[in-house]
Amino acid sequence: DDVRLWGGRFADGPAEALAKLSASVHFDWRLAPYDIAGSRAHARVLHTAGLLTADELERMLDGLDRLEKDVAAGTFTGTVADEDVHTALERGLLERLGPDLGGKLRAGRSRNDQVATLFRMYLRDHARIIGGLVTDLQEALVGLAEAHADVAMPGRTHLQHAQPVLFAHHVLAHVQSLSRDAERLRQWDERTAVSPYGSGALAGSSLGLDPEAVAADLGFERGSAGNSIDGTASRDFVAEFAFITAMIGIDLSRIAEEVIIWNTKEFSFVTLHDAFSTGSSIMPQKKNPDIAELARGKSGRLIGNLTGLLATLKALPLAYNRDLQEDKEPVFDSCDQLEVLLPAFTGMMATLTVNRARMEELAPAGFSLATDIAEWLVKQGVPFRVAHEVAGECVKECEARGIELDGLTDEQFAAISPHLTPEVRSVLSVPGALASRSGRGGTAPSAVAVQLGEVKADLAVQ
Ligand code: ARG
């Protein structure tokens, strides 16, 4: 039996090689529940337009309900002979309702406006799922920050010791970037709340159907597409979604890279929980940070999904082109990857142990209080240019003697500069350096407490 939706003008069926190339049902089947929801909404506007009687509508909706149950139960599935999910589900409806009624549903719609609509619905649902998983990770990170609110660590630039910071401050920096990702998902969702259903193949419909009613029925808060060509041909919503998921991957990879480094013998800043680490098949002693490494690796894959999609879209003429069938697998994959990665990543972050003693031992190392000397001198009226030079001299002296800044004697300080009176020692402590950076966004315990409060308030409404 020929299931094609377009056989009429063809003398021959498709070559097997074409059918194999053309088929998308193995990856677009996940749109089936959305396709059926779209069909219900479409049946209703066909009825409103006088193209289905009340009785026909009722039987149509009943057929769709039965089809939906069979799809959910797995007793009806698409086959290789079905070109795509839309074809498969029309076959399912015809099997349940017979050709006379089943064959009426396709009036006034095209797979072009269907797929553009269903794809939006699918991605909107997954934007919420992924957003929720990002929130879970943020909550785990906030928990980690709160549990170590007074732990100092070496803050780094260029991966070199820079200035001491609070561990909580560092962790909250990651929470901030994840907040922007979550916000991007919400703003994307708002922008994507426009339904292309009713655009037809590209030009709209002559049948007097109401696209706004379909849009409302399917939960598109911003109504139906204002331009049927754009409705069927635009995929910037997909590209933007792929960007946001890639950005989440990149943000995870930056945390991951730090966890991997922190978990080394040399750093020994953190220890991963056994349940969130893996072993080696040959080296019995090994305990590896595989979750973090998979996050780092998968971020590359998420970037690839974005760039591949952008390349597909580049220079495509209006309106629909079959190239657009290539738009789904990359972002379906991005959803799948993040939906398995995020829960594991959150578990890893929620259960790791922080080695406070090690972090605090290294917090002042590498002359990380040199800026404090310079800023102390500025407060004594020394121009910063000179202060910077003088603090640099202190570092040079320490390097030559193999000591840290607080190891310099009063005489050695005075020999470097008469401005360096013994009072300079007041800023040569990590707690002093932290507490002095008390402005908004700074690393002082008081400022980090304010930040923590703001982040938690944001999370409560996110
Ligand atoms: N399966 C197609 C896609 O994913 C939709 C079908 C449109 N096909 C067509 N020949 N107009 O984009």
XYZ file of C-alpha atoms and ligand atoms in Angstrom:
474
model
C 0.000 0.000 0.000
C 1.359 3.399 -0.975
C 1.575 5.629 2.079
C 3.086 8.623 0.269
C 1.292 11.938 0.702
C 2.174 12.949 -2.857
C 1.754 9.974 -5.230
C -0.843 11.434 -7.629
C 1.321 12.890 -10.368
C 3.914 10.081 -10.285
C 3.813 7.064 -12.550
C 6.418 5.236 -10.466
C 7.066 4.875 -6.770
C 10.321 6.161 -5.284
C 13.562 4.270 -5.860
C 14.731 2.444 -2.779
C 17.836 4.628 -2.654
C 15.679 7.770 -2.627
C 13.357 6.385 0.042
C 16.350 5.622 2.240
C 17.819 9.082 1.765
C 14.513 10.847 2.215
C 13.342 9.093 5.359
C 13.368 11.044 8.600
C 10.921 8.967 10.607
C 13.737 7.347 12.604
C 14.621 10.735 14.100
C 11.469 12.858 13.792
C 9.246 10.255 15.485
C 9.793 12.122 18.738
C 7.570 14.861 17.280
C 4.607 12.451 17.135
C 2.754 13.719 20.266
C 3.096 17.281 18.980
C 1.922 16.264 15.507
C -1.234 14.776 17.030
C -1.834 17.894 19.155
C -1.467 19.958 15.969
C -3.917 17.673 14.171
C -6.515 18.158 16.897
C -6.216 21.934 16.656
C -6.356 21.742 12.873
C -9.478 19.540 12.945
C -11.202 22.166 15.089
C -10.515 25.014 12.657
C -11.631 22.818 9.758
C -14.907 22.412 11.628
C -15.162 26.143 12.389
C -14.612 26.837 8.687
C -17.461 24.449 7.819
C -15.199 21.796 6.292
C -15.928 19.127 8.913
C -19.395 18.499 10.374
C -19.770 18.288 14.159
C -20.075 14.529 13.847
C -16.986 14.302 11.661
C -15.032 16.435 14.123
C -16.057 14.196 16.982
C -15.009 11.046 15.129
C -11.805 12.716 13.990
C -10.862 13.681 17.563
C -11.729 10.180 18.738
C -9.491 8.701 16.041
C -6.671 11.028 17.061
C -7.126 10.029 20.721
C -6.877 6.368 19.813
C -3.865 7.008 17.635
C -2.222 8.953 20.448
C -2.745 6.080 22.889
C -1.285 3.587 20.426
C 1.710 5.833 19.802
C 2.271 6.232 23.555
C 1.926 2.471 24.083
C 4.313 1.781 21.220
C 1.718 -0.316 19.388
C 1.736 2.141 16.494
C 5.108 3.263 15.146
C 6.475 4.756 11.972
C 8.145 2.367 9.561
C 10.863 2.813 6.952
C 8.132 3.019 4.316
C 6.755 6.144 6.003
C 8.773 9.087 4.776
C 8.403 11.054 7.985
C 6.384 11.313 11.197
C 3.638 13.277 9.457
C 3.193 10.569 6.799
C 3.222 7.813 9.406
C 0.566 9.471 11.531
C -1.683 10.134 8.539
C -1.410 6.430 7.757
C -2.347 5.666 11.351
C -5.374 7.924 11.138
C -6.493 6.442 7.823
C -6.189 2.953 9.323
C -8.412 3.996 12.223
C -10.988 6.189 10.477
C -11.000 4.950 6.884
C -10.033 7.044 3.851
C -13.213 9.155 3.622
C -12.900 10.830 6.987
C -9.178 10.239 7.592
C -8.389 11.809 4.236
C -10.037 15.131 5.177
C -7.566 16.253 7.807
C -4.802 17.258 5.441
C -6.835 20.053 3.857
C -5.260 23.478 4.294
C -2.055 22.346 5.925
C 1.333 21.270 4.696
C 4.140 19.351 6.289
C 6.053 22.600 5.927
C 3.903 24.550 8.378
C 3.338 21.442 10.493
C 6.977 20.665 11.032
C 7.887 24.299 11.735
C 5.182 24.375 14.413
C 5.856 21.005 16.006
C 9.575 21.675 16.159
C 8.894 24.872 18.100
C 6.631 22.993 20.504
C 9.215 20.282 21.080
C 12.073 22.706 21.675
C 9.953 24.895 23.967
C 9.237 21.862 26.162
C 12.910 20.958 26.225
C 13.988 24.520 26.923
C 11.953 24.194 30.134
C 13.431 20.793 30.963
C 16.986 22.013 30.389
C 16.256 25.254 32.255
C 15.117 23.195 35.243
C 18.292 21.099 35.119
C 20.422 24.262 34.965
C 18.577 25.535 38.047
C 19.344 22.254 39.843
C 23.041 22.748 39.100
C 22.922 26.356 40.279
C 21.317 25.214 43.514
C 24.065 22.632 44.036
C 26.706 25.327 43.431
C 24.974 27.724 45.812
C 24.966 24.924 48.408
C 28.692 24.416 47.857
C 29.346 28.153 48.257
C 27.228 28.401 51.398
C 28.851 25.375 53.004
C 32.303 26.968 52.529
C 31.400 30.605 53.006
C 34.693 31.537 54.725
C 37.205 29.439 52.771
C 39.919 31.416 50.949
C 41.610 30.175 47.811
C 44.185 31.467 45.328
C 42.354 33.517 42.700
C 44.028 33.168 39.324
C 44.458 35.008 36.060
C 46.391 33.305 33.257
C 46.129 30.289 35.615
C 48.811 32.025 37.731
C 48.300 33.139 41.316
C 46.736 36.597 41.174
C 44.880 37.630 44.338
C 43.238 35.607 47.088
C 39.482 35.219 46.730
C 36.771 33.467 48.650
C 36.006 29.990 47.301
C 32.315 30.948 47.525
C 32.994 34.009 45.345
C 34.614 31.810 42.715
C 31.788 29.260 42.745
C 29.161 32.008 42.532
C 30.884 33.349 39.401
C 29.833 30.115 37.693
C 26.313 30.465 39.090
C 26.107 33.913 37.490
C 26.931 32.644 34.007
C 24.424 29.834 34.399
C 21.816 32.433 35.425
C 22.331 34.184 32.108
C 21.954 30.854 30.295
C 18.693 30.196 32.114
C 17.539 33.717 31.249
C 18.493 33.153 27.603
C 16.291 30.054 27.570
C 13.351 31.988 29.001
C 13.757 34.871 26.568
C 14.144 32.429 23.670
C 10.964 30.682 24.764
C 9.072 33.970 24.736
C 10.372 34.806 21.261
C 9.503 31.341 19.968
C 5.887 31.472 21.134
C 4.626 32.157 17.573
C 2.807 29.427 15.619
C 3.510 28.843 11.902
C 0.444 26.533 11.601
C -1.822 27.898 8.877
C 1.074 29.075 6.725
C 0.488 26.036 4.516
C 3.299 25.182 2.129
C 4.348 28.837 2.034
C 1.456 31.072 0.932
C -1.266 30.497 3.526
C -4.592 28.775 2.883
C -7.644 29.534 0.739
C -9.930 27.538 3.020
C -10.770 30.245 5.572
C -8.955 28.519 8.449
C -8.088 30.531 11.553
C -4.359 30.326 12.367
C -4.858 32.367 15.543
C -7.246 29.730 16.913
C -4.694 27.007 16.198
C -1.960 29.075 17.864
C -4.075 29.561 20.999
C -4.991 25.877 21.033
C -1.303 24.863 20.902
C -0.164 27.267 23.614
C 1.596 29.838 21.443
C 1.165 32.947 23.583
C 2.162 35.337 20.808
C -0.318 34.054 18.259
C 0.280 32.926 14.698
C 2.980 33.868 12.185
C 2.553 37.286 10.587
C 4.135 36.045 7.354
C 3.481 32.552 6.015
C 6.734 32.467 4.020
C 8.738 33.351 7.117
C 6.633 30.958 9.181
C 7.625 27.970 7.071
C 11.170 28.957 6.090
C 12.760 30.521 9.167
C 14.868 28.459 11.512
C 16.644 31.152 13.490
C 14.728 29.836 16.499
C 16.582 26.552 16.033
C 19.960 28.233 15.598
C 19.395 30.352 18.687
C 18.394 27.299 20.691
C 21.531 25.524 19.457
C 23.603 28.520 20.535
C 22.087 28.587 24.015
C 22.644 24.867 24.514
C 26.206 25.208 23.192
C 26.774 28.099 25.603
C 25.523 25.966 28.484
C 27.982 23.288 27.340
C 30.791 25.821 27.259
C 29.912 27.131 30.717
C 29.887 23.558 32.039
C 33.230 22.887 30.349
C 34.799 25.804 32.197
C 33.662 24.428 35.551
C 34.711 20.958 34.394
C 38.234 22.048 33.522
C 38.675 23.520 36.994
C 37.318 20.417 38.698
C 39.769 18.309 36.697
C 42.686 20.514 37.751
C 41.527 20.881 41.359
C 41.193 17.101 41.618
C 44.869 16.466 40.704
C 47.424 15.398 43.317
C 49.320 18.636 42.698
C 46.353 20.895 43.479
C 44.447 18.624 45.884
C 41.732 21.246 46.278
C 38.817 18.841 45.945
C 38.051 15.145 46.180
C 35.257 13.683 44.083
C 32.685 11.355 45.600
C 33.154 7.697 44.646
C 29.656 7.592 43.163
C 30.596 10.347 40.723
C 34.071 9.114 39.693
C 35.299 6.187 37.658
C 38.177 3.733 37.918
C 40.767 2.383 35.516
C 40.679 -1.077 33.986
C 44.417 -1.521 34.541
C 45.585 0.924 37.236
C 43.954 -0.125 40.509
C 44.655 3.144 42.299
C 42.921 5.396 39.748
C 39.902 7.542 40.467
C 39.062 9.652 37.463
C 36.907 12.762 36.956
C 35.074 11.321 33.936
C 31.928 13.389 34.390
C 33.933 16.587 34.105
C 35.827 15.213 31.112
C 32.613 14.181 29.371
C 31.252 17.668 29.992
C 34.365 19.136 28.426
C 34.106 16.734 25.494
C 30.401 17.150 24.934
C 30.755 20.913 24.820
C 32.674 20.404 21.572
C 29.830 18.327 20.226
C 27.282 21.002 21.189
C 29.346 23.634 19.374
C 29.427 21.317 16.341
C 25.644 21.022 16.408
C 25.392 24.811 16.256
C 27.938 25.351 13.495
C 26.566 22.483 11.398
C 23.092 23.949 11.621
C 24.266 27.451 10.720
C 25.994 26.022 7.659
C 22.761 24.290 6.632
C 20.832 27.570 6.889
C 23.368 29.769 5.126
C 22.151 31.117 1.744
C 18.978 28.999 1.673
C 16.500 30.766 -0.611
C 12.927 31.269 0.589
C 10.739 29.440 1.272
C 10.915 25.793 2.446
C 13.739 23.655 1.057
C 14.299 20.049 1.916
C 17.691 21.033 3.339
C 15.657 22.042 6.357
C 15.069 18.423 7.241
C 18.695 18.525 8.413
C 17.737 21.013 11.136
C 16.422 18.493 13.645
C 19.095 15.950 14.497
C 21.662 18.506 15.707
C 19.366 20.131 18.249
C 17.654 16.895 19.235
C 21.167 15.725 20.029
C 21.920 18.915 21.969
C 18.818 18.292 24.102
C 19.704 14.625 24.641
C 23.289 15.393 25.597
C 22.446 18.108 28.113
C 19.612 16.087 29.591
C 21.997 13.238 30.483
C 24.973 15.428 31.307
C 23.424 18.004 33.632
C 22.081 15.592 36.292
C 25.457 13.791 36.496
C 27.320 17.084 36.614
C 25.064 18.392 39.367
C 25.624 15.209 41.367
C 29.383 15.591 41.012
C 29.323 19.207 42.209
C 26.876 18.495 45.052
C 29.021 15.705 46.503
C 32.618 16.828 46.093
C 34.712 17.465 49.197
C 36.657 20.703 49.549
C 40.176 20.603 51.015
C 40.047 23.823 52.951
C 43.540 23.530 54.459
C 45.159 23.116 51.047
C 43.290 26.046 49.496
C 44.134 28.317 52.397
C 47.772 27.237 52.407
C 48.089 28.324 48.785
C 45.887 31.438 48.979
C 48.786 33.808 49.856
C 51.412 31.941 47.803
C 52.919 33.300 44.611
C 53.127 36.848 46.036
C 49.379 37.180 45.652
C 49.322 40.024 48.205
C 51.575 42.294 46.122
C 48.584 44.327 44.941
C 47.687 44.885 48.595
C 51.091 46.447 49.219
C 50.614 48.744 46.219
C 47.109 49.756 47.292
C 48.278 50.311 50.892
C 50.941 52.679 49.523
C 48.278 54.531 47.492
C 46.372 55.075 50.730
C 49.579 56.632 52.162
C 49.521 59.141 49.283
C 52.016 57.405 46.970
C 51.081 57.622 43.259
C 50.002 54.191 41.992
C 52.726 54.188 39.326
C 55.366 54.406 42.062
C 53.466 52.065 44.382
C 53.291 49.401 41.689
C 57.051 49.706 41.144
C 57.792 49.472 44.867
C 55.572 46.415 45.363
C 57.297 44.869 42.352
C 60.672 45.472 44.045
C 59.369 43.610 47.093
C 58.493 40.626 44.901
C 61.919 40.733 43.269
C 63.606 40.782 46.676
C 61.478 37.853 47.882
C 62.203 35.810 44.775
C 65.942 36.350 45.261
C 65.683 35.269 48.909
C 63.240 32.443 48.310
C 60.673 33.848 50.767
C 57.076 35.146 50.665
C 56.173 38.824 51.111
C 55.459 38.574 54.837
C 58.961 37.114 55.270
C 60.618 40.488 54.549
C 62.028 42.221 57.647
C 61.214 45.819 58.576
C 64.753 46.769 57.474
C 64.349 45.060 54.120
C 61.028 46.844 53.540
C 62.577 50.196 54.484
C 65.530 49.559 52.183
C 63.178 49.102 49.234
C 61.252 52.315 49.967
C 60.994 54.734 52.903
C 57.180 54.567 52.415
C 57.237 50.910 53.478
C 56.885 51.368 57.243
C 56.197 48.297 59.434
C 52.451 49.141 59.273
C 52.426 47.618 55.762
C 52.217 44.228 57.503
C 48.567 44.940 58.314
C 47.604 44.099 54.714
C 49.879 41.089 54.354
C 47.252 38.614 55.485
C 44.675 36.781 53.402
C 41.726 37.670 55.683
C 42.811 41.335 55.553
C 43.117 41.276 51.760
C 39.701 39.650 51.377
C 37.924 41.937 53.844
C 39.318 45.060 52.184
C 37.537 44.287 48.873
C 34.121 45.072 50.243
C 32.637 47.032 47.337
C 29.744 45.606 45.326
C 30.755 42.395 43.566
C 34.029 42.148 45.497
C 35.474 39.170 47.321
C 35.051 40.420 50.926
C 32.912 38.053 53.019
C 30.371 40.865 53.452
C 30.122 41.480 49.684
C 29.922 37.767 48.885
C 27.115 37.430 51.426
C 25.197 40.159 49.572
C 25.818 38.364 46.261
C 24.686 35.048 47.705
C 21.446 36.671 48.859
C 20.825 38.133 45.397
C 21.593 34.864 43.627
C 19.259 32.933 45.913
C 16.478 35.465 45.387
C 16.932 35.141 41.602
C 16.877 31.362 41.795
C 13.648 31.448 43.757
C 11.869 33.153 40.825
C 13.826 31.516 37.934
N 10.269 15.949 6.874
C 10.361 17.306 6.416
C 11.223 18.156 7.338
O 11.611 17.702 8.339
C 9.022 17.922 6.347
C 8.379 17.521 5.091
C 8.413 18.571 4.102
N 8.663 17.919 2.894
C 8.444 18.468 1.706
N 8.708 17.773 0.683
N 7.953 19.660 1.578
O 11.503 19.285 7.048
